[in-house]
Coordinates of C-alpha atoms and ligand atoms in Angstrom, one line a residue:
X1 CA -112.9 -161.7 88.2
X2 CA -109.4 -161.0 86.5
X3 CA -109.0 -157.9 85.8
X4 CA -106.2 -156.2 83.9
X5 CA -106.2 -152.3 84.9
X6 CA -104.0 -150.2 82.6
X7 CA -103.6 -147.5 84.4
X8 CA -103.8 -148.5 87.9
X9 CA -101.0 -146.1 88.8
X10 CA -102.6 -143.1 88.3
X11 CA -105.1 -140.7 90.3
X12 CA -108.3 -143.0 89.1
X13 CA -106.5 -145.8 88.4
X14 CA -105.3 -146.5 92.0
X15 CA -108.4 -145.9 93.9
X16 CA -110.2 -147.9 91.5
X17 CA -107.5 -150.8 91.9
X18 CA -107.6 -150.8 95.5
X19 CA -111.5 -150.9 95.6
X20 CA -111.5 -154.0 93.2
X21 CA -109.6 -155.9 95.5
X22 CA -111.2 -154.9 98.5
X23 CA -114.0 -156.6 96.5
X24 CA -112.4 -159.6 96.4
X25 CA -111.0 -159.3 92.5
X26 CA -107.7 -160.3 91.2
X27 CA -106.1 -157.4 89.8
X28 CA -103.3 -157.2 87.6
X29 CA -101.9 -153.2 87.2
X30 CA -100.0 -151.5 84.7
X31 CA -98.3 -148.1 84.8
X32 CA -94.8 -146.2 85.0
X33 CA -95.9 -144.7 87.8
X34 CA -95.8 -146.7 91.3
X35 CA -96.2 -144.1 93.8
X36 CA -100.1 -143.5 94.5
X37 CA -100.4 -147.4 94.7
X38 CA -97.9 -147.6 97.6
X39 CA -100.8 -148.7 100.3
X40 CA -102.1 -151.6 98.2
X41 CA -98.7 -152.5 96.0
X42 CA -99.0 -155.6 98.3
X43 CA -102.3 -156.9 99.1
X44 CA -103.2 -160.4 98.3
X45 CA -104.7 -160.6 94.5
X46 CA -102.6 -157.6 93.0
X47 CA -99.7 -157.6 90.3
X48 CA -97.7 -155.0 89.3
X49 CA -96.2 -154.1 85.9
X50 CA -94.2 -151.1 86.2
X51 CA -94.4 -150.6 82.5
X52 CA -95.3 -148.4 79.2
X53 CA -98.3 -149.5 77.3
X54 CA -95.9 -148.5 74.4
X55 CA -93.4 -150.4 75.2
X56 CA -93.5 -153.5 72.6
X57 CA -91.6 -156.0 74.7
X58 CA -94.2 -156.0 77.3
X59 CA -97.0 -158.7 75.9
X60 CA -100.1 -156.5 75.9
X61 CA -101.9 -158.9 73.9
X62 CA -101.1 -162.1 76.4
X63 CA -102.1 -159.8 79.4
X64 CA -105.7 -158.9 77.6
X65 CA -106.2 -162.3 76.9
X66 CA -105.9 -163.8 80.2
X67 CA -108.4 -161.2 81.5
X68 CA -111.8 -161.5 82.1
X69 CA -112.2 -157.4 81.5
X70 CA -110.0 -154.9 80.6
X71 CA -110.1 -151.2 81.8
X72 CA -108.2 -148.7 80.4
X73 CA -107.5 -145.4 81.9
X74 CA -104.1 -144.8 80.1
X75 CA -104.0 -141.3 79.0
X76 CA -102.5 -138.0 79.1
X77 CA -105.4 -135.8 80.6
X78 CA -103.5 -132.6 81.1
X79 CA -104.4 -129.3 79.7
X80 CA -100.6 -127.9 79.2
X81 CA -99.4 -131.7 77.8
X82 CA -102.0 -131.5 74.9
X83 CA -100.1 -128.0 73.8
X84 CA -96.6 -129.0 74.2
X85 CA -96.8 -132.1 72.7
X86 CA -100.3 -132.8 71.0
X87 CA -98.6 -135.6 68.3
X88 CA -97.6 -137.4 71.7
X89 CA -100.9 -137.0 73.2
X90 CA -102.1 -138.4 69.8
X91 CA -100.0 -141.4 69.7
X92 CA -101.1 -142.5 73.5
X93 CA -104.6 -141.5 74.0
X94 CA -106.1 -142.9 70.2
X95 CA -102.7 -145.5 69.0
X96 CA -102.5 -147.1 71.9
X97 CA -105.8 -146.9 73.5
X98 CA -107.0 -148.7 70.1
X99 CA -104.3 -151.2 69.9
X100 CA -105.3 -152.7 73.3
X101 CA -109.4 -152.2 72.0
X102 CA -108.2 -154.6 68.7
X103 CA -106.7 -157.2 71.3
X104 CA -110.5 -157.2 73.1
X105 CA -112.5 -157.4 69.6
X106 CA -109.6 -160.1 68.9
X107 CA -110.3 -161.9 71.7
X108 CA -113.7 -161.9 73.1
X109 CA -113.2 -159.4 75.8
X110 CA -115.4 -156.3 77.7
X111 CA -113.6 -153.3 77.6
X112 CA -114.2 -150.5 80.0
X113 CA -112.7 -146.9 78.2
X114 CA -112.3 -144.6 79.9
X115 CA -112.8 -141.4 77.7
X116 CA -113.6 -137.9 79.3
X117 CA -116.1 -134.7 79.5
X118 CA -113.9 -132.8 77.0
X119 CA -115.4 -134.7 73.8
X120 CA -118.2 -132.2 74.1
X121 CA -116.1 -129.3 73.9
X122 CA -118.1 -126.1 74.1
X123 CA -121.3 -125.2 74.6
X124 CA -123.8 -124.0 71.8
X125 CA -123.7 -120.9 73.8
X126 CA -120.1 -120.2 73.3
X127 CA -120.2 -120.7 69.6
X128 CA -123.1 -118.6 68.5
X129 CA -123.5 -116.6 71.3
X130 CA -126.3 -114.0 68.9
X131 CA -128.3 -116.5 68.3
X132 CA -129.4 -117.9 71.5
X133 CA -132.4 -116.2 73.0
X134 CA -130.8 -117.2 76.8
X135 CA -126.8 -117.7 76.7
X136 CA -126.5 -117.5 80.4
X137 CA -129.8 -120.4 80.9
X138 CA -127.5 -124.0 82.2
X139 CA -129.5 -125.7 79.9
X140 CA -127.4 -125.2 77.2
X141 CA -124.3 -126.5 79.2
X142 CA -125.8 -130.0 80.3
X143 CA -124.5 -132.5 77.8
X144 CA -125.9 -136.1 77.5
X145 CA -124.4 -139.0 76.0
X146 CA -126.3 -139.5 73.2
X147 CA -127.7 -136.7 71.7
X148 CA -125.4 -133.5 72.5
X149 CA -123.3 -132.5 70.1
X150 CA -119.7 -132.2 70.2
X151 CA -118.3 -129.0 69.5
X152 CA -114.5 -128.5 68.8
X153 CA -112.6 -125.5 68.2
X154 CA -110.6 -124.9 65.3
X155 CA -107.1 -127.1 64.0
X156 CA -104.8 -124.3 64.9
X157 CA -105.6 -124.3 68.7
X158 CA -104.1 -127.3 69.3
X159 CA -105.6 -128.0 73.0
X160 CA -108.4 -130.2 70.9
X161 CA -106.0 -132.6 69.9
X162 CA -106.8 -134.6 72.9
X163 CA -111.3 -133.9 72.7
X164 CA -110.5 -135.0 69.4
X165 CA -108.5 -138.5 70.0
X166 CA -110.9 -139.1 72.4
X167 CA -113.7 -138.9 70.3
X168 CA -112.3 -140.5 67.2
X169 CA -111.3 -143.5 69.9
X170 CA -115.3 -143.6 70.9
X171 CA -116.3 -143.5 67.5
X172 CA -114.4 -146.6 66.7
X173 CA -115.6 -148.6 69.4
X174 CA -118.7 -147.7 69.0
X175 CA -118.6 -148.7 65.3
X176 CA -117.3 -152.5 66.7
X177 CA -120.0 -152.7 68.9
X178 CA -122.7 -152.1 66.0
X179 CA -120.6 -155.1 63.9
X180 CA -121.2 -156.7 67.0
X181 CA -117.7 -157.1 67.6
X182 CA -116.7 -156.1 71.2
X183 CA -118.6 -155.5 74.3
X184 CA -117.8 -151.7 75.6
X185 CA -118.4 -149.1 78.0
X186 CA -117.1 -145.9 77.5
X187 CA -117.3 -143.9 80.7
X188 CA -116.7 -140.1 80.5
X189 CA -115.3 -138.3 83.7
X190 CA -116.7 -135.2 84.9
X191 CA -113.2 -133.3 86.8
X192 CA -112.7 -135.6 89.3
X193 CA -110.9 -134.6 92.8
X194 CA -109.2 -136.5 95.5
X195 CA -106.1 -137.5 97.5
X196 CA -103.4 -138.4 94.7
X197 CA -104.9 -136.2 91.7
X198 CA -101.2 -134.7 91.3
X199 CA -98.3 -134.8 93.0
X200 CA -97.5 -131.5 94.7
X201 CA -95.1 -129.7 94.9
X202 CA -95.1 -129.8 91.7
X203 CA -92.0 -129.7 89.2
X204 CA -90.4 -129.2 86.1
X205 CA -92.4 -127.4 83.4
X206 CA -95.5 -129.4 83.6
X207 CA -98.8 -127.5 84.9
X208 CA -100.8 -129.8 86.3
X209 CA -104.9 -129.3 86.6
X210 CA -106.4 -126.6 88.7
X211 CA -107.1 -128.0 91.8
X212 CA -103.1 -128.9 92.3
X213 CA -102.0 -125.3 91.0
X214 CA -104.3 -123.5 93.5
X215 CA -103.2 -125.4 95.8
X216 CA -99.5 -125.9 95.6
X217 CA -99.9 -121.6 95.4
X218 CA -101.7 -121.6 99.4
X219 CA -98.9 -124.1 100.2
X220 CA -96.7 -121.8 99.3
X221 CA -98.3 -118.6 99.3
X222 CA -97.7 -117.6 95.5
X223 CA -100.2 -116.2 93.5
X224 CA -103.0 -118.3 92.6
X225 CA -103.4 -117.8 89.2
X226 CA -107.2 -117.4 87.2
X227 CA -106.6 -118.0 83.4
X228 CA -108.8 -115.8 81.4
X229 CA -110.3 -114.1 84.7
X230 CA -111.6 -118.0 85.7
X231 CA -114.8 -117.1 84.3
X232 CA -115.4 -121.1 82.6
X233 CA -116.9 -123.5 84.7
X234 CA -116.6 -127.7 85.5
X235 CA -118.5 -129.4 87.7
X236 CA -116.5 -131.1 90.4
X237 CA -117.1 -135.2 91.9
X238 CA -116.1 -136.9 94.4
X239 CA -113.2 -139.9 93.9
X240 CA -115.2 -141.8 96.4
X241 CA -118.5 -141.3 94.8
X242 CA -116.8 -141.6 91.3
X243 CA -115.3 -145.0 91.7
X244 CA -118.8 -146.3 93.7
X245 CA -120.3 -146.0 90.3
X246 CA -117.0 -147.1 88.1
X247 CA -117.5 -150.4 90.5
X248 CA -120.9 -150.8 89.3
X249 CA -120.6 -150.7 85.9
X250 CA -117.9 -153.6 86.7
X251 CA -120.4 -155.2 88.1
X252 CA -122.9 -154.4 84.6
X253 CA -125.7 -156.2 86.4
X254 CA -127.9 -157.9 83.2
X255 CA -125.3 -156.5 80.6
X256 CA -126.9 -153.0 81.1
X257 CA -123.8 -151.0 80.3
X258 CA -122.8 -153.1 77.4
X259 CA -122.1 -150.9 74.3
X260 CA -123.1 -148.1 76.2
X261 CA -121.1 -144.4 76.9
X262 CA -121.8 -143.2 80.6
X263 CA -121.3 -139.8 82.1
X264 CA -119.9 -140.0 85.4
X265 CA -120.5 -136.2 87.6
X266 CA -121.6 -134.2 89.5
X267 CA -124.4 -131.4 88.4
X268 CA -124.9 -129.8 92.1
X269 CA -121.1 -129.1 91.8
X270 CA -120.6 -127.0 89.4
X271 CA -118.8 -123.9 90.3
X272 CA -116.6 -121.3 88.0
X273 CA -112.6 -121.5 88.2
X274 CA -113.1 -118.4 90.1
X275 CA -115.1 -119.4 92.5
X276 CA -113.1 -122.4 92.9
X277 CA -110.2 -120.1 93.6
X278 CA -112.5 -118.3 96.4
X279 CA -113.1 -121.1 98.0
X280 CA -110.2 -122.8 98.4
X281 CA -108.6 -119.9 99.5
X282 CA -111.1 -119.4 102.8
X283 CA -111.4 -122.9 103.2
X284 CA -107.3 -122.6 103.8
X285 CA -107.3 -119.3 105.7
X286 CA -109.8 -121.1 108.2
X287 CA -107.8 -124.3 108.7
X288 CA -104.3 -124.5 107.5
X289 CA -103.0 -121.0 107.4
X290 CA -100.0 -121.2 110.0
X291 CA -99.3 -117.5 111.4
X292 CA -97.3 -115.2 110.2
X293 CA -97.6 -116.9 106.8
X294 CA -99.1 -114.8 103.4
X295 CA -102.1 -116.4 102.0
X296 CA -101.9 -116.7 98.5
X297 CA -103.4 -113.6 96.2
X298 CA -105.6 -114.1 93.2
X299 CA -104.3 -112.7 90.3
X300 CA -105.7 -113.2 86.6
X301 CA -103.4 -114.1 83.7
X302 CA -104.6 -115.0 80.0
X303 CA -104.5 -118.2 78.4
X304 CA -101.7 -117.6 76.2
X305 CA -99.4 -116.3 79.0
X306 CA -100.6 -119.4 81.3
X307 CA -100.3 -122.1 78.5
X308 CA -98.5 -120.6 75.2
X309 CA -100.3 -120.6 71.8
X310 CA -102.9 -123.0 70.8
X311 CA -105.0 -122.8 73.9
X312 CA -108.9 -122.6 73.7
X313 CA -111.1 -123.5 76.4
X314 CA -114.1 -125.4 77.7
X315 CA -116.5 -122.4 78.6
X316 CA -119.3 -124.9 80.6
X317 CA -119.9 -128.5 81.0
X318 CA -122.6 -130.1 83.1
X319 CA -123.0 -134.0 83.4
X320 CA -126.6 -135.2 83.0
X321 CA -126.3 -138.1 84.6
X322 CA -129.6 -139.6 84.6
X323 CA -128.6 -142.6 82.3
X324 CA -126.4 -143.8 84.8
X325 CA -128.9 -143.2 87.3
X326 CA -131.4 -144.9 85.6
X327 CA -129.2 -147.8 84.7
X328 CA -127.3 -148.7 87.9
X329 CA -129.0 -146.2 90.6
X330 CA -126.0 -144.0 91.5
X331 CA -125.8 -140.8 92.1
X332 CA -123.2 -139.0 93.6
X333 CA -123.3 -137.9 97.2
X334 CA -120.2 -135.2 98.3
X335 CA -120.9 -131.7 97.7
X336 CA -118.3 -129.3 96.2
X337 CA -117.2 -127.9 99.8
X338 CA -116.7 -131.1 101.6
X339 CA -114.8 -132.4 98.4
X340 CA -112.5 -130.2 98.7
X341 CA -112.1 -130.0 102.4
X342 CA -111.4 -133.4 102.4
X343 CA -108.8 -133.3 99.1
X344 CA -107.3 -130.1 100.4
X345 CA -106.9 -131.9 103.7
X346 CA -104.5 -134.8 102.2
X347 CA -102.4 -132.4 100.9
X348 CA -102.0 -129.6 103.9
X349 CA -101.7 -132.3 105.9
X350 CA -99.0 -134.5 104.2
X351 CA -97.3 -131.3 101.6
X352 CA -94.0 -132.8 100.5
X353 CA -94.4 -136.3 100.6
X354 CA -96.5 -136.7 97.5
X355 CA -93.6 -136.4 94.8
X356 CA -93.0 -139.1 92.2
X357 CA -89.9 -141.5 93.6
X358 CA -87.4 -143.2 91.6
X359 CA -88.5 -147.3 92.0
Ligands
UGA401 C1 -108.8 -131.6 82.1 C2 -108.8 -132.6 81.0 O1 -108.5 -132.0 79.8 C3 -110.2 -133.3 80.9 O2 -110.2 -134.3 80.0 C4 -110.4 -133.9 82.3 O3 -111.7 -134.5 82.2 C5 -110.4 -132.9 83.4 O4 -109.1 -132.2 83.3 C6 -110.5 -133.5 84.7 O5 -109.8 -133.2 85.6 O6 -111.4 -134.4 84.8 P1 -109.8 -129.1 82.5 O7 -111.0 -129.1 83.3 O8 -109.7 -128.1 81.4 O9 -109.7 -130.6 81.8 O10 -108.5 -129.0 83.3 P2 -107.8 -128.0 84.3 O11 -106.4 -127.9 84.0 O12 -108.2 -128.4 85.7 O13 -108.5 -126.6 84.0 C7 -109.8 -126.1 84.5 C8 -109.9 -124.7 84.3 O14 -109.0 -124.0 85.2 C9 -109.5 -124.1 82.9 O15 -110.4 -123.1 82.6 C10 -108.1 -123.5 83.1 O16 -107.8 -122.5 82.2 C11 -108.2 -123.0 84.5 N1 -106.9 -122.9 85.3 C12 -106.1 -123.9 85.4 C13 -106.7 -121.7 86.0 O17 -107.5 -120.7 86.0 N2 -105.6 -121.6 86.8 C14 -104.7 -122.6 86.9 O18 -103.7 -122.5 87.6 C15 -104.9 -123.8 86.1

């Protein structure tokens, strides 16, 4: 198959690239960044465009139109992004995003969008905590694809921008797909963790997600910081297992993912930021902690200190995943400790290697 990957730069982007064309597919990529594609930048089937989706000289419409699918994984997905610049994260993640959707109802092609967890926002729980019999029972943290709702928090804290771009993006692919005008899957990610989710050490006044700030703090042994007492939770999957099921809904055996929107996590991994913190932390003292070196405390820190105004969180969000299961018969494999020994591993292992470098 052809397939155009915008997005193939990236932390999913590139380990979904390089598993398409171990399976044989010709790939053509496009992204500003280069660096996490370095092992595969020269296999046999792969092109490069080292370019913005925004930028109007590059012939977005030509490329979809010569694919046989489109996947699209541009995005900003960054918590501290969506608060200093939500009208940016605006203009990517819904303009763009539904520019290259237009070119697929325009000419005849699948579309794979990648959207994300966050359109569910917060749990019932969260938002009328006195009226639930049971806040603390999961059940009210499991979101499904088509019949949860999605709750958003008020216009002034601006971290929704993004839930909300997101979901207006869904919404209008959906709405082609019931004119019977494009042939979708919207997949939404459930926190996924790898090799290349960030680069680390990390610079400038970016934060980048949690994983990557706990662990650039062992690394260095600076405080590992837990916003709001890291009392929320996210269930955690696997890259691997993540693209094994991104491949099969490629494949969409008898059309079954057409015009459908797919969870993709991890339910047994679901752990609080805390936790997460704890973990890591031993998992480091046992196996990467070189003598004589401080292991990193855990301190706690509010939102606004740790983001600036605008900031609201996600309290809970648990994939249920049995559509996906049901459809295509995956379901992930790596539990949350080994997931992170083997992420955490990349990164002790190679430290200062992973930052971005001019091309
Ligand atoms: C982000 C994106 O907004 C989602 O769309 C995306 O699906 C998700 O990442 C992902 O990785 O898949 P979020 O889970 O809120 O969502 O991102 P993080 O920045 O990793 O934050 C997770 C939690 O850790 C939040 O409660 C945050 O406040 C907390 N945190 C973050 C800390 O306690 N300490 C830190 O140093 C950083």
């Amino acid at each position: 198959m052809d397939i155009l990957c915008l997005g193939a730069g990236g932390f999913i982007g590139s380990h979904l690239a390089s598993r398409l064309l171990d399976e044989g597919h010709h790939v053509i990529g496009v992204d500003t960044q280069h660096d996490k594609i370095g092992d595969f930048s020269t296999a046999p089937g792969f092109e490069f465009i080292n370019r913005n989706i925004g930028d109007r000289s590059l012939d977005s419409e030509e490329l979809v139109r010569s694919s046989d699918l489109v996947i699209d994984l541009i995005a900003y997905a960054n918590p501290s992004i969506y608060l200093k610049s939500p009208l940016e994260v605006f203009r990517l993640n819904f303009t763009e995003n539904l520019r290259i959707a237009e070119f697929c109802v325009k000419h005849q092609k699948r579309l794979i969008q990648f959207s994300t967890c966050e359109v569910y926002g917060k749990t019932p729980a969260a938002v009328l905590p006195g009226k639930l019999s049971d806040p603390d029972n999961p059940a009210y943290a499991v979101f499904s694809e088509d019949s949860s709702d999605c709750i958003l928090g008020p216009i002034n804290k601006h971290r929704w921008i993004y839930a909300s771009a997101k979901q207006l993006l869904e919404r209008v692919l959906h709405a082609y797909g019931l004119e019977g005008k494009l042939d979708y899957t919207i997949i939404r990610p459930f926190n996924f963790i790898g090799p290349r989710i960030d680069y680390l050490p990390f610079e400038g006044d970016g934060i980048p997600r949690v994983f990557s700030c706990f662990m650039a703090a062992l690394i260095q042994g600076t405080p590992m910081k837990l916003v709001d007492g890291g009392s929320n939770r996210r269930s955690y999957t696997y890259i691997d297992d993540a693209i094994e099921a991104i491949h099969r809904i490629v494949l969409n055996p008898a059309d079954v993912c057409s015009r459908q929107i797919l969870n993709i996590g991890s339910s047994r991994n679901e752990t609080s930021i805390r936790e997460l913190a704890e973990m890591m932390r031993e998992i480091y003292r046992g196996r990467y902690l070189k003598p004589g070196r401080p292991l990193a405390p855990i301190v706690s820190v509010t939102g606004r200190e740790f983001y600036g105004e605008g900031y609201e969180d996600c309290d809970r969000r648990i994939p249920d995943c049995s559509k996906v299961h049901r459809l295509l018969g995956w379901e992930p494999r790596i539990g949350i400790e080994e997931l992170l020994v083997r992420t955490m591993s990349y990164y002790a292992e190679t430290p200062d290697t992973q930052v971005p470098t001019p091309l």
